[in-house]
């Protein structure tokens, strides 16, 4: 193999890696994207939901780099592998999409299942009141999709399913932040 061919292979690999990283950062701002949570945790969360169609997208445990769509239906949770074609388009069955966002929007009005009518709908907040934490330190975002804040700021927690990085809102912005930079607050805001 020539050096030029090796360079082209490495370039393609880096492009794929960068687009996966970019995709993760884009999805990290979506309420329905839960990143790397186990199938069992997805089932536990969705079984607490009242309505059929409550869903989340997570990174696949069995196929790293791929995604799974987990959806509540009846007393069960169904899992769908999100497929990709050679052009990088996402799909469950036949209709293909440029992004996970497009796939989700389509399946809000078109069933995700071939056997039952299941339409995607947002997960309901389980808590009656929002959960807040207070910043112990300043945090300056290093990556797109991270939430910056200053010591003493109050942050509304939107997702704390990951033990290290939580999703929250502060000063009109939302994003991911390190859990060890904050402390719980007993306060309704």
Coordinates of N, CA and C in Angstrom, one line a residue:
X1 N 0.9 -1.2 0.0 CA 0.0 0.0 0.0 C 0.9 1.2 0.0
X2 N 0.6 2.2 -0.9 CA 1.4 3.4 -0.9 C 1.0 4.3 0.2
X3 N 1.9 5.3 0.4 CA 1.7 6.3 1.5 C 0.4 7.1 1.1
X4 N 0.2 7.4 -0.1 CA -0.9 8.2 -0.6 C -2.2 7.5 -0.3
X5 N -2.3 6.2 -0.5 CA -3.5 5.4 -0.2 C -3.7 5.3 1.3
X6 N -2.6 5.1 2.1 CA -2.8 5.1 3.5 C -3.3 6.4 4.0
X7 N -2.8 7.5 3.5 CA -3.3 8.9 3.8 C -4.8 9.0 3.5
X8 N -5.3 8.6 2.4 CA -6.7 8.7 2.0 C -7.6 7.8 2.9
X9 N -7.1 6.7 3.3 CA -7.8 5.8 4.3 C -7.9 6.5 5.6
X10 N -6.8 7.1 6.1 CA -6.8 7.8 7.4 C -7.7 9.0 7.3
X11 N -7.7 9.7 6.2 CA -8.5 10.9 6.0 C -10.0 10.5 6.1
X12 N -10.4 9.4 5.4 CA -11.8 9.0 5.5 C -12.2 8.6 6.9
X13 N -11.3 7.9 7.6 CA -11.6 7.5 9.0 C -11.8 8.7 9.9
X14 N -10.9 9.7 9.7 CA -11.0 10.9 10.5 C -12.3 11.7 10.2
X15 N -12.7 11.7 8.9 CA -14.0 12.4 8.6 C -15.1 11.7 9.2
X16 N -15.1 10.4 9.2 CA -16.2 9.6 9.8 C -16.3 9.9 11.3
X17 N -15.1 9.9 12.0 CA -15.0 10.1 13.4 C -15.5 11.5 13.7
X18 N -15.1 12.5 12.9 CA -15.5 13.9 13.2 C -17.0 14.1 13.0
X19 N -17.6 13.4 12.0 CA -19.1 13.5 11.8 C -19.8 12.8 12.9
X20 N -19.3 11.7 13.5 CA -19.9 11.1 14.6 C -19.9 12.0 15.8
X21 N -18.7 12.6 16.0 CA -18.6 13.6 17.2 C -19.5 14.7 17.0
X22 N -19.6 15.3 15.8 CA -20.5 16.4 15.5 C -21.9 16.0 15.8
X23 N -22.3 14.8 15.3 CA -23.6 14.3 15.5 C -23.9 14.2 17.0
X24 N -23.0 13.6 17.8 CA -23.2 13.5 19.2 C -23.5 14.9 19.8
X25 N -22.7 15.9 19.4 CA -22.8 17.2 20.0 C -24.1 17.8 19.6
X26 N -24.6 17.6 18.4 CA -25.9 18.1 17.9 C -27.0 17.4 18.7
X27 N -26.9 16.1 18.9 CA -27.9 15.4 19.6 C -27.9 15.7 21.1
X28 N -26.8 16.0 21.7 CA -26.8 16.2 23.1 C -27.7 17.4 23.6
X29 N -28.1 18.2 22.6 CA -29.0 19.3 23.0 C -30.5 18.9 22.8
X30 N -30.7 17.7 22.3 CA -32.1 17.2 22.2 C -32.6 16.5 23.5
X31 N -33.8 16.8 23.9 CA -34.3 16.2 25.1 C -34.4 14.7 25.0
X32 N -34.6 14.2 23.8 CA -34.8 12.8 23.6 C -33.5 12.0 23.5
X33 N -32.4 12.6 23.4 CA -31.1 11.9 23.2 C -30.4 11.7 24.6
X34 N -30.2 10.4 24.9 CA -29.7 10.1 26.3 C -28.3 9.5 26.3
X35 N -27.7 9.5 25.1 CA -26.3 9.1 25.0 C -26.1 7.7 25.4
X36 N -25.1 7.4 26.2 CA -24.7 6.0 26.5 C -25.4 5.5 27.8
X37 N -26.6 5.2 27.7 CA -27.3 4.6 28.8 C -27.7 3.2 28.5
X38 N -27.6 2.3 29.4 CA -27.9 0.9 29.1 C -29.4 0.7 28.8
X39 N -29.6 -0.4 28.0 CA -31.0 -0.8 27.6 C -31.9 -0.9 28.9
X40 N -31.4 -1.5 29.9 CA -32.2 -1.7 31.1 C -32.6 -0.4 31.8
X41 N -31.7 0.6 31.8 CA -32.0 2.0 32.3 C -33.1 2.6 31.4
X42 N -33.0 2.5 30.1 CA -34.0 3.1 29.2 C -35.3 2.5 29.5
X43 N -35.4 1.2 29.7 CA -36.7 0.5 30.0 C -37.2 1.0 31.3
X44 N -36.4 1.1 32.3 CA -36.8 1.6 33.6 C -37.4 3.0 33.5
X45 N -36.7 3.9 32.8 CA -37.2 5.3 32.6 C -38.6 5.3 31.8
X46 N -38.6 4.5 30.8 CA -39.8 4.6 29.9 C -41.0 3.9 30.5
X47 N -40.8 2.9 31.4 CA -41.9 2.2 32.0 C -42.6 3.1 33.1
X48 N -41.9 4.2 33.5 CA -42.5 5.1 34.4 C -43.4 6.1 33.7
X49 N -43.4 6.1 32.3 CA -44.2 7.0 31.5 C -45.6 6.5 31.4
X50 N -46.6 7.5 31.3 CA -48.0 7.1 31.3 C -48.4 6.8 29.8
X51 N -47.8 7.5 28.8 CA -48.3 7.4 27.5 C -47.5 6.6 26.6
X52 N -48.2 5.8 25.7 CA -47.6 5.1 24.6 C -46.8 6.0 23.7
X53 N -45.7 5.6 23.2 CA -44.9 6.5 22.3 C -43.8 7.3 23.0
X54 N -43.8 7.3 24.3 CA -42.7 8.0 25.0 C -41.5 7.3 24.6
X55 N -40.4 8.1 24.2 CA -39.3 7.5 23.6 C -38.0 8.2 24.0
X56 N -36.9 7.5 23.7 CA -35.6 8.1 23.8 C -34.7 7.4 22.7
X57 N -33.6 8.1 22.4 CA -32.6 7.5 21.5 C -31.3 7.5 22.3
X58 N -30.6 6.3 22.2 CA -29.4 6.1 23.0 C -28.4 5.5 22.1
X59 N -27.1 5.5 22.6 CA -26.1 4.8 21.8 C -26.3 3.3 22.0
X60 N -26.1 2.6 21.0 CA -26.3 1.1 21.0 C -25.2 0.5 21.9
X61 N -25.6 -0.5 22.7 CA -24.7 -1.2 23.6 C -24.0 -2.3 22.8
X62 N -24.7 -2.9 21.9 CA -24.2 -4.0 21.1 C -23.4 -3.6 19.9
X63 N -23.7 -2.4 19.3 CA -23.0 -2.0 18.1 C -22.5 -0.6 18.3
X64 N -21.3 -0.4 18.9 CA -20.8 0.9 19.2 C -20.7 1.8 17.9
X65 N -21.2 3.1 18.0 CA -21.3 4.0 16.9 C -22.6 4.0 16.3
X66 N -23.5 3.0 16.7 CA -24.9 3.0 16.2 C -25.8 3.5 17.3
X67 N -27.1 3.6 16.9 CA -28.1 4.1 17.9 C -29.3 3.2 17.9
X68 N -29.9 3.2 19.1 CA -31.2 2.5 19.3 C -32.3 3.5 19.7
X69 N -33.5 3.2 19.2 CA -34.7 3.9 19.6 C -35.5 3.1 20.5
X70 N -35.7 3.5 21.7 CA -36.5 2.8 22.7 C -37.8 3.5 22.9
X71 N -38.9 2.7 22.8 CA -40.3 3.3 22.8 C -41.2 2.6 23.7
X72 N -41.9 3.3 24.6 CA -42.9 2.6 25.4 C -44.2 2.3 24.6
X73 N -44.7 1.1 24.8 CA -46.0 0.7 24.2 C -46.6 -0.3 25.2
X74 N -47.8 0.1 25.7 CA -48.5 -0.8 26.7 C -47.6 -0.9 27.9
X75 N -47.5 -2.1 28.4 CA -46.6 -2.4 29.6 C -45.2 -2.8 29.2
X76 N -44.8 -2.5 28.0 CA -43.5 -3.0 27.5 C -42.8 -1.8 26.9
X77 N -41.5 -2.0 26.6 CA -40.7 -1.1 25.9 C -40.1 -1.8 24.7
X78 N -40.3 -1.2 23.5 CA -39.7 -1.8 22.3 C -38.5 -1.1 21.9
X79 N -37.5 -1.8 21.4 CA -36.2 -1.3 21.0 C -36.1 -1.5 19.5
X80 N -35.7 -0.4 18.8 CA -35.5 -0.4 17.3 C -34.1 0.0 17.0
X81 N -33.4 -0.8 16.2 CA -32.1 -0.4 15.8 C -32.2 0.7 14.7
X82 N -31.5 1.8 14.9 CA -31.5 2.9 13.9 C -30.4 2.5 12.9
X83 N -30.9 2.2 11.6 CA -30.0 1.8 10.6 C -29.4 2.9 9.8
X84 N -28.2 2.7 9.1 CA -27.6 3.7 8.3 C -27.3 3.1 7.0
X85 N -27.5 3.8 5.9 CA -27.1 3.3 4.6 C -25.7 3.8 4.2
X86 N -25.2 3.4 3.0 CA -23.9 3.8 2.6 C -23.7 5.3 2.5
X87 N -24.7 6.0 2.3 CA -24.6 7.5 2.2 C -24.7 8.2 3.6
X88 N -24.9 7.3 4.6 CA -25.0 7.9 6.0 C -26.4 8.3 6.4
X89 N -27.4 8.0 5.6 CA -28.8 8.3 6.0 C -29.3 7.3 7.0
X90 N -30.2 7.9 7.9 CA -30.7 7.1 9.0 C -32.1 6.6 8.6
X91 N -32.4 5.3 9.1 CA -33.8 4.8 8.8 C -34.1 3.6 9.8
X92 N -35.4 3.4 9.9 CA -35.9 2.2 10.6 C -36.4 1.2 9.7
X93 N -37.1 1.6 8.7 CA -37.7 0.7 7.7 C -37.3 1.1 6.3
X94 N -38.1 1.9 5.6 CA -37.8 2.2 4.2 C -37.4 3.7 4.0
X95 N -38.2 4.6 4.7 CA -38.0 6.1 4.5 C -36.7 6.4 5.2
X96 N -35.8 7.2 4.5 CA -34.5 7.6 5.0 C -34.4 9.1 5.3
X97 N -33.5 9.4 6.2 CA -33.4 10.8 6.7 C -32.0 11.2 6.8
X98 N -31.7 12.5 6.7 CA -30.4 13.0 6.8 C -29.9 13.1 8.2
X99 N -30.8 13.1 9.2 CA -30.4 13.3 10.6 C -31.4 12.5 11.5
X100 N -30.9 12.3 12.7 CA -31.8 11.7 13.7 C -33.0 12.6 14.0
X101 N -32.8 13.9 14.0 CA -33.9 14.8 14.2 C -35.0 14.6 13.2
X102 N -34.6 14.5 11.9 CA -35.6 14.3 10.9 C -36.4 12.9 11.1
X103 N -35.6 11.9 11.5 CA -36.2 10.6 11.7 C -37.3 10.7 12.9
X104 N -36.9 11.4 13.9 CA -37.8 11.6 15.1 C -39.1 12.4 14.7
X105 N -38.9 13.5 14.0 CA -40.0 14.3 13.5 C -41.0 13.5 12.7
X106 N -40.5 12.7 11.7 CA -41.3 11.9 10.8 C -42.1 10.9 11.7
X107 N -41.5 10.3 12.6 CA -42.2 9.2 13.4 C -43.1 9.8 14.5
X108 N -43.2 11.1 14.6 CA -44.3 11.6 15.5 C -45.6 11.5 14.8
X109 N -45.7 11.3 13.5 CA -46.9 11.2 12.7 C -47.0 9.9 11.9
X110 N -45.9 9.2 11.8 CA -45.9 7.9 11.1 C -45.4 6.8 12.1
X111 N -46.1 5.7 12.2 CA -45.8 4.7 13.2 C -44.3 4.2 13.1
X112 N -43.7 4.0 14.2 CA -42.4 3.4 14.2 C -42.4 1.9 14.1
X113 N -43.6 1.3 14.3 CA -43.8 -0.2 14.3 C -44.6 -0.6 13.1
X114 N -44.3 -1.8 12.6 CA -45.1 -2.3 11.5 C -46.3 -3.1 12.0
X115 N -46.3 -3.4 13.3 CA -47.3 -4.3 13.9 C -48.4 -3.5 14.7
X116 N -48.0 -2.3 15.3 CA -48.9 -1.5 16.0 C -48.8 -0.1 15.6
X117 N -49.7 0.8 15.9 CA -49.7 2.2 15.7 C -49.0 2.8 16.9
X118 N -47.7 3.2 16.7 CA -46.9 3.8 17.8 C -46.3 5.1 17.2
X119 N -46.7 6.2 17.8 CA -46.2 7.5 17.3 C -45.3 8.1 18.5
X120 N -44.2 8.6 18.1 CA -43.3 9.2 19.1 C -43.8 10.4 19.8
X121 N -43.6 10.5 21.1 CA -44.0 11.7 21.8 C -43.0 11.9 23.0
X122 N -42.8 13.1 23.4 CA -41.8 13.5 24.3 C -42.0 12.7 25.7
X123 N -40.9 12.5 26.4 CA -41.0 11.9 27.7 C -41.5 13.0 28.6
X124 N -42.4 12.7 29.5 CA -43.0 13.7 30.5 C -42.0 13.8 31.6
X125 N -41.9 14.9 32.2 CA -41.1 15.1 33.4 C -41.8 14.4 34.5
X126 N -41.0 13.5 35.2 CA -41.6 12.7 36.3 C -41.8 13.6 37.5
X127 N -40.9 14.6 37.7 CA -41.0 15.5 38.9 C -42.1 16.5 38.7
X128 N -42.8 16.9 39.8 CA -43.8 17.9 39.7 C -43.1 19.3 39.6
X129 N -42.0 19.4 40.3 CA -41.2 20.7 40.3 C -39.8 20.4 39.7
X130 N -39.3 21.4 39.0 CA -38.0 21.2 38.5 C -36.9 21.0 39.6
X131 N -35.9 20.2 39.2 CA -34.8 20.0 40.2 C -33.7 21.0 39.8
X132 N -33.1 21.6 40.9 CA -32.1 22.6 40.7 C -30.8 22.2 41.4
X133 N -29.7 22.6 40.9 CA -28.4 22.5 41.6 C -27.7 23.9 41.6
X134 N -26.7 24.0 42.4 CA -26.0 25.3 42.5 C -24.5 25.0 42.1
X135 N -24.0 25.9 41.3 CA -22.6 25.7 40.8 C -21.6 26.0 42.0
X136 N -20.7 25.0 42.2 CA -19.6 25.2 43.2 C -18.4 25.9 42.6
X137 N -18.3 25.8 41.3 CA -17.1 26.4 40.6 C -17.6 27.0 39.3
X138 N -16.8 27.8 38.7 CA -17.0 28.3 37.3 C -16.7 27.1 36.4
X139 N -17.5 27.1 35.3 CA -17.3 26.1 34.3 C -17.4 26.7 32.9
X140 N -16.2 26.7 32.2 CA -16.2 27.3 30.9 C -16.2 26.1 29.9
X141 N -17.2 26.1 29.0 CA -17.4 25.0 28.0 C -16.1 24.9 27.2
X142 N -15.8 23.6 27.0 CA -14.6 23.3 26.1 C -15.1 22.7 24.8
X143 N -16.3 22.2 24.7 CA -16.9 21.6 23.5 C -18.3 22.2 23.2
X144 N -18.7 22.2 21.9 CA -20.0 22.6 21.6 C -21.0 21.7 22.3
X145 N -22.1 22.2 22.8 CA -23.1 21.4 23.5 C -22.9 21.4 25.0
X146 N -21.8 22.0 25.5 CA -21.6 22.1 27.0 C -22.2 23.4 27.5
X147 N -22.6 23.4 28.7 CA -23.3 24.6 29.4 C -22.3 25.3 30.3
X148 N -22.0 26.5 30.0 CA -21.1 27.3 30.8 C -21.9 28.0 32.0
X149 N -21.2 28.2 33.1 CA -21.8 28.9 34.3 C -20.8 29.4 35.2
X150 N -21.2 30.2 36.2 CA -20.3 30.8 37.2 C -20.6 30.2 38.6
X151 N -19.7 30.2 39.4 CA -19.9 29.8 40.8 C -21.1 30.5 41.4
X152 N -22.0 29.8 42.0 CA -23.2 30.4 42.6 C -24.4 30.4 41.7
X153 N -24.2 30.1 40.4 CA -25.4 30.1 39.5 C -26.3 28.9 39.9
X154 N -27.6 29.1 39.6 CA -28.6 28.0 39.8 C -28.8 27.4 38.4
X155 N -28.8 26.1 38.3 CA -29.0 25.3 37.1 C -30.1 24.4 37.2
X156 N -31.1 24.5 36.3 CA -32.2 23.5 36.3 C -31.7 22.2 35.6
X157 N -31.8 21.1 36.3 CA -31.4 19.8 35.8 C -32.5 19.2 34.9
X158 N -32.1 18.9 33.7 CA -33.0 18.4 32.7 C -32.8 16.9 32.5
X159 N -31.6 16.4 32.8 CA -31.4 15.0 32.7 C -30.1 14.6 33.5
X160 N -30.3 13.7 34.5 CA -29.2 13.3 35.3 C -29.0 11.8 35.2
X161 N -29.3 11.2 34.1 CA -29.1 9.7 34.0 C -27.7 9.3 33.9
X162 N -26.8 10.2 33.5 CA -25.3 9.8 33.4 C -24.7 10.2 34.7
X163 N -23.8 9.4 35.3 CA -23.3 9.7 36.6 C -22.3 10.8 36.6
X164 N -21.7 11.2 35.4 CA -20.7 12.2 35.3 C -21.1 13.5 34.7
X165 N -21.9 13.4 33.6 CA -22.3 14.6 32.9 C -23.8 14.7 32.9
X166 N -24.3 15.8 33.3 CA -25.8 16.1 33.4 C -26.1 17.1 32.3
X167 N -27.4 17.1 32.0 CA -27.9 18.1 31.1 C -28.7 19.1 31.9
X168 N -28.5 20.4 31.6 CA -29.2 21.4 32.4 C -29.4 22.7 31.6
X169 N -30.1 23.6 32.3 CA -30.4 25.0 31.7 C -30.0 26.1 32.7
X170 N -29.4 27.1 32.1 CA -29.0 28.3 33.0 C -28.8 29.5 32.0
X171 N -29.3 30.6 32.5 CA -29.2 31.9 31.7 C -29.7 31.7 30.3
X172 N -30.8 31.0 30.1 CA -31.4 30.8 28.8 C -30.7 29.9 27.8
X173 N -29.7 29.2 28.3 CA -28.9 28.2 27.5 C -29.1 26.8 28.1
X174 N -29.0 25.8 27.3 CA -29.0 24.4 27.7 C -27.8 23.7 27.2
X175 N -27.3 22.7 28.0 CA -26.2 21.9 27.6 C -25.7 21.0 28.7
X176 N -24.7 20.3 28.4 CA -24.1 19.3 29.3 C -23.1 20.0 30.2
X177 N -23.0 19.5 31.5 CA -22.1 20.0 32.4 C -21.6 18.9 33.4
X178 N -20.4 19.0 34.0 CA -19.9 18.0 34.9 C -20.6 18.0 36.2
X179 N -21.1 16.9 36.6 CA -21.9 16.7 37.8 C -21.1 17.2 39.1
X180 N -19.8 16.9 39.1 CA -19.0 17.3 40.2 C -18.8 18.8 40.4
X181 N -19.3 19.6 39.5 CA -19.2 21.0 39.7 C -20.4 21.7 40.4
X182 N -21.3 20.8 40.8 CA -22.6 21.4 41.4 C -23.0 20.7 42.6
X183 N -23.9 21.3 43.4 CA -24.4 20.7 44.6 C -25.9 20.8 44.6
X184 N -26.7 19.8 45.1 CA -28.1 19.9 45.1 C -28.6 21.1 45.9
X185 N -29.8 21.6 45.5 CA -30.4 22.7 46.2 C -31.9 22.3 46.5
X186 N -32.3 22.5 47.8 CA -33.7 22.3 48.2 C -34.4 23.6 48.0
X187 N -34.8 23.9 46.7 CA -35.4 25.2 46.4 C -36.3 25.0 45.2
X188 N -37.5 25.5 45.2 CA -38.4 25.6 44.0 C -38.2 27.0 43.4
X189 N -37.8 27.0 42.2 CA -37.5 28.3 41.6 C -38.5 28.7 40.5

